[in-house]
mmCIF file of C-alpha atoms in Angstrom:
data_model
loop_
_atom_site.group_PDB
_atom_site.id
_atom_site.type_symbol
_atom_site.label_atom_id
_atom_site.label_comp_id
_atom_site.label_asym_id
_atom_site.label_seq_id
_atom_site.Cartn_x
_atom_site.Cartn_y
_atom_site.Cartn_z
ATOM 1 C CA GLN G 1 8.810 7.682 11.287
ATOM 2 C CA VAL G 2 5.415 8.232 8.954
ATOM 3 C CA ARG G 3 5.842 10.953 6.134
ATOM 4 C CA PRO G 4 4.784 11.304 2.539
ATOM 5 C CA ILE G 5 6.324 10.221 0.207
ATOM 6 C CA LEU G 6 8.897 11.914 -1.302
ATOM 7 C CA PRO G 7 11.187 11.620 -5.127
ATOM 8 C CA GLU G 8 13.550 11.666 -3.438
ATOM 9 C CA ASP G 9 12.636 8.039 -1.734
ATOM 10 C CA GLU G 10 13.090 6.726 -5.820
ATOM 11 C CA ASN G 11 15.712 4.997 -4.491
ATOM 12 C CA MET G 12 14.867 3.948 -1.147
ATOM 13 C CA MET G 13 11.555 2.743 -2.645
ATOM 14 C CA LYS G 14 13.266 0.065 -5.163
ATOM 15 C CA GLY G 15 15.089 -1.229 -2.224
ATOM 16 C CA PHE G 16 11.414 -1.447 -0.205
ATOM 17 C CA TYR G 17 10.092 -3.285 -3.588
ATOM 18 C CA SER G 18 12.833 -5.883 -3.891
ATOM 19 C CA GLN G 19 12.494 -6.929 -0.298
ATOM 20 C CA ALA G 20 8.202 -6.932 0.092
ATOM 21 C CA SER G 21 7.210 -10.092 -0.177
ATOM 22 C CA TRP G 22 3.932 -11.466 -2.159
ATOM 23 C CA PRO G 23 1.402 -13.392 -1.261
ATOM 24 C CA ASP G 24 1.158 -16.918 -3.170
ATOM 25 C CA GLY G 25 -1.248 -16.929 -5.766
ATOM 26 C CA CYS G 26 -1.210 -13.417 -5.744
ATOM 27 C CA ASN G 27 -0.056 -12.351 -9.458
ATOM 28 C CA PRO G 28 1.386 -8.581 -8.356
ATOM 29 C CA ALA G 29 1.178 -7.039 -12.132
ATOM 30 C CA SER G 30 -2.066 -8.093 -12.388
ATOM 31 C CA PRO G 31 -4.931 -5.535 -12.002
ATOM 32 C CA ILE G 32 -7.000 -7.182 -8.910
ATOM 33 C CA CYS G 33 -3.337 -7.667 -6.909
ATOM 34 C CA GLU G 34 -1.886 -4.384 -8.135
ATOM 35 C CA GLU G 35 -3.663 -2.351 -5.830
ATOM 36 C CA VAL G 36 -3.694 -3.520 -2.209
ATOM 37 C CA PRO G 37 -0.485 -5.293 -0.326
ATOM 38 C CA GLU G 38 0.256 -7.794 3.241
ATOM 39 C CA ASP G 39 -1.599 -6.062 5.981
ATOM 40 C CA VAL G 40 -4.185 -5.572 3.054
ATOM 41 C CA CYS G 41 -3.072 -7.379 0.194
ATOM 42 C CA ARG G 42 0.094 -5.765 -1.939
ATOM 43 C CA LEU G 43 1.826 -2.996 -3.848
ATOM 44 C CA PRO G 44 3.437 -3.801 -7.348
ATOM 45 C CA PRO G 45 6.763 -4.496 -7.404
ATOM 46 C CA PHE G 46 9.318 -2.854 -8.473
ATOM 47 C CA ARG G 47 10.738 -4.987 -11.804
ATOM 48 C CA HIS G 48 12.568 -2.708 -13.983
ATOM 49 C CA SER G 49 14.940 -4.353 -16.572
ATOM 50 C CA ALA G 50 15.733 -2.722 -20.213
ATOM 51 C CA ASP G 51 13.070 -5.177 -20.934
ATOM 52 C CA ASP G 52 10.268 -3.442 -18.725
ATOM 53 C CA PRO G 53 10.476 0.153 -18.128
ATOM 54 C CA ALA G 54 7.312 -0.537 -16.587
ATOM 55 C CA GLY G 55 8.768 -1.081 -13.387
ATOM 56 C CA ARG G 56 10.664 2.250 -13.736
ATOM 57 C CA SER G 57 7.182 4.075 -14.565
ATOM 58 C CA HIS G 58 5.352 2.635 -11.502
ATOM 59 C CA LEU G 59 8.395 3.501 -9.351
ATOM 60 C CA ILE G 60 8.760 7.401 -10.559
ATOM 61 C CA LYS G 61 4.641 7.732 -10.601
ATOM 62 C CA THR G 62 4.804 6.516 -6.623
ATOM 63 C CA CYS G 63 8.109 8.525 -5.764
ATOM 64 C CA PHE G 64 6.538 11.659 -7.801
ATOM 65 C CA ALA G 65 2.926 11.532 -6.314
ATOM 66 C CA ASP G 66 -0.564 14.112 -7.712
ATOM 67 C CA TYR G 67 -1.221 14.565 -4.589
ATOM 68 C CA ASP G 68 -4.766 15.373 -6.086
ATOM 69 C CA ARG G 69 -5.233 11.936 -6.998
ATOM 70 C CA SER G 70 -3.538 9.704 -4.786
ATOM 71 C CA ILE G 71 -0.901 10.344 -1.586
ATOM 72 C CA THR G 72 1.879 6.927 -0.628
ATOM 73 C CA LEU G 73 2.533 7.412 3.164
ATOM 74 C CA VAL G 74 6.600 5.762 4.368
ATOM 75 C CA ALA G 75 7.262 5.115 7.609
ATOM 76 C CA GLU G 76 11.205 4.632 7.808
ATOM 77 C CA GLN G 77 13.850 3.727 9.906
ATOM 78 C CA GLU G 78 17.321 5.447 10.485
ATOM 79 C CA VAL G 79 19.763 3.677 11.597
ATOM 80 C CA HIS G 80 23.751 4.394 10.971
ATOM 81 C CA GLY G 81 22.618 7.340 9.482
ATOM 82 C CA GLU G 82 20.829 5.252 6.594
ATOM 83 C CA ARG G 83 17.357 5.875 5.883
ATOM 84 C CA THR G 84 15.429 2.049 5.045
ATOM 85 C CA ILE G 85 11.391 2.456 4.066
ATOM 86 C CA LEU G 86 9.902 0.165 6.247
ATOM 87 C CA ALA G 87 6.438 0.020 5.029
ATOM 88 C CA ALA G 88 3.825 1.934 2.564
ATOM 89 C CA GLY G 89 0.339 2.896 2.293
ATOM 90 C CA ARG G 90 -0.954 4.821 -1.148
ATOM 91 C CA CYS G 91 -4.503 5.798 -1.075
ATOM 92 C CA THR G 92 -6.313 6.779 -4.534
ATOM 93 C CA LYS G 93 -8.912 8.671 -5.691
ATOM 94 C CA GLY G 94 -11.445 7.153 -7.854
ATOM 95 C CA HIS G 95 -14.353 7.957 -9.789
ATOM 96 C CA SER G 96 -17.250 8.162 -7.159
ATOM 97 C CA ASP G 97 -17.084 9.323 -3.931
ATOM 98 C CA ASP G 98 -14.821 5.585 -2.569
ATOM 99 C CA LEU G 99 -11.514 5.895 -2.291
ATOM 100 C CA THR G 100 -8.495 2.890 -2.710
ATOM 101 C CA PHE G 101 -5.922 1.554 -0.717
ATOM 102 C CA ALA G 102 -2.907 -0.628 -0.631
ATOM 103 C CA LEU G 103 -0.638 -1.434 2.013
ATOM 104 C CA GLN G 104 2.516 -3.372 2.426
ATOM 105 C CA VAL G 105 4.874 -3.988 5.004
ATOM 106 C CA LEU G 106 8.140 -6.146 4.700
ATOM 107 C CA PRO G 107 7.997 -9.116 6.316
ATOM 108 C CA HIS G 108 10.431 -8.856 8.817
ATOM 109 C CA TYR G 109 8.601 -5.433 10.752
ATOM 110 C CA ARG G 110 5.095 -7.088 10.239
ATOM 111 C CA LYS G 111 3.254 -7.754 13.400
ATOM 112 C CA LEU G 112 4.785 -4.619 15.414
ATOM 113 C CA GLY G 113 1.800 -1.930 14.614
ATOM 114 C CA LEU G 114 3.569 -0.296 11.452
ATOM 115 C CA GLY G 115 0.518 -1.642 9.148
ATOM 116 C CA ARG G 116 -2.343 -0.381 11.699
ATOM 117 C CA ILE G 117 -0.950 3.097 12.070
ATOM 118 C CA LEU G 118 -0.227 3.445 8.555
ATOM 119 C CA LEU G 119 -3.731 2.294 7.608
ATOM 120 C CA GLN G 120 -5.304 4.914 10.121
ATOM 121 C CA ASP G 121 -3.392 8.270 8.796
ATOM 122 C CA LEU G 122 -4.343 6.130 5.441
ATOM 123 C CA ILE G 123 -8.322 6.619 7.219
ATOM 124 C CA THR G 124 -7.543 10.440 8.252
ATOM 125 C CA VAL G 125 -6.280 11.203 4.772
ATOM 126 C CA ALA G 126 -9.531 9.337 3.351
ATOM 127 C CA ARG G 127 -11.595 11.546 5.599
ATOM 128 C CA LYS G 128 -10.096 15.108 4.875
ATOM 129 C CA GLU G 129 -10.304 14.109 1.120
ATOM 130 C CA GLY G 130 -14.571 13.416 1.506
ATOM 131 C CA GLY G 131 -14.582 10.330 0.819
ATOM 132 C CA ARG G 132 -17.708 8.031 1.346
ATOM 133 C CA CYS G 133 -15.476 4.816 2.155
ATOM 134 C CA LEU G 134 -11.995 3.383 1.681
ATOM 135 C CA LYS G 135 -12.321 0.144 0.552
ATOM 136 C CA ALA G 136 -9.139 -2.353 -0.943
ATOM 137 C CA SER G 137 -9.601 -5.763 -3.467
ATOM 138 C CA VAL G 138 -7.858 -8.716 -0.791
ATOM 139 C CA HIS G 139 -7.408 -12.327 -2.260
ATOM 140 C CA GLU G 140 -9.083 -14.188 -0.357
ATOM 141 C CA THR G 141 -6.391 -16.801 0.822
ATOM 142 C CA ASN G 142 -4.314 -13.737 2.643
ATOM 143 C CA GLU G 143 -5.861 -14.524 6.057
ATOM 144 C CA GLY G 144 -3.276 -12.403 7.294
ATOM 145 C CA ALA G 145 -4.721 -9.363 5.894
ATOM 146 C CA LEU G 146 -8.481 -10.316 6.041
ATOM 147 C CA THR G 147 -7.863 -10.718 10.395
ATOM 148 C CA PHE G 148 -5.727 -7.472 10.607
ATOM 149 C CA LEU G 149 -8.614 -5.536 8.257
ATOM 150 C CA LYS G 150 -11.696 -6.867 10.635
ATOM 151 C CA LYS G 151 -9.524 -6.250 13.811
ATOM 152 C CA LEU G 152 -9.966 -2.367 11.989
ATOM 153 C CA ASN G 153 -13.393 -2.588 11.992
ATOM 154 C CA PHE G 154 -13.414 -3.365 8.040
ATOM 155 C CA VAL G 155 -16.480 -4.923 6.160
ATOM 156 C CA ILE G 156 -15.357 -7.712 4.013
ATOM 157 C CA ARG G 157 -17.287 -8.843 1.426
ATOM 158 C CA THR G 158 -17.632 -10.579 -1.963
ATOM 159 C CA SER G 159 -16.455 -9.151 -5.097
ATOM 160 C CA ALA G 160 -16.957 -9.460 -8.461
ATOM 161 C CA GLU G 161 -13.120 -10.130 -9.140
ATOM 162 C CA GLU G 162 -12.498 -13.402 -8.980
ATOM 163 C CA GLY G 163 -10.217 -14.482 -6.154
ATOM 164 C CA CYS G 164 -10.786 -11.417 -4.243
ATOM 165 C CA VAL G 165 -13.115 -10.195 -1.530
ATOM 166 C CA SER G 166 -13.463 -6.286 -0.795
ATOM 167 C CA ALA G 167 -12.723 -5.254 2.135
ATOM 168 C CA VAL G 168 -14.532 -1.388 3.226
ATOM 169 C CA PHE G 169 -14.609 1.052 5.947
ATOM 170 C CA ASP G 170 -17.142 3.486 5.639
ATOM 171 C CA LEU G 171 -16.172 7.023 6.872
#
């Protein structure tokens, strides 16, 4: 089931972040990779500890979304009454008509179509928001993400961000 994230998803998102994998060469805390994940690049991991309240802040910002600025969609599964988030995608408005997105699918659930479904839903959201294009920064060595995006008609362009390329979908 794909749906918008809810405030009560905070603990499920914490579990999701703890299971997510990050491509080699990408520091998930960097501004370059913070916006984009697997199947695309990566969402920042949950890093909450007594010494790192920023991880908690990010989790709250994700689950208690300002829908005028961004929306996070999640794909969840329920097994024996326990719900688990398998994939998450976020679409964020910028200062122009461009919208950025981030997408992460748990490793065990990749190549099953979840990333495609979420990204198609994010494209629909971006169109409804009146965006001109949907884009993401992707680590240049993330071949899986680049192949995935090309199959969905994203154009890969050079980027000013070191180590990344830009994936753009004209709406």
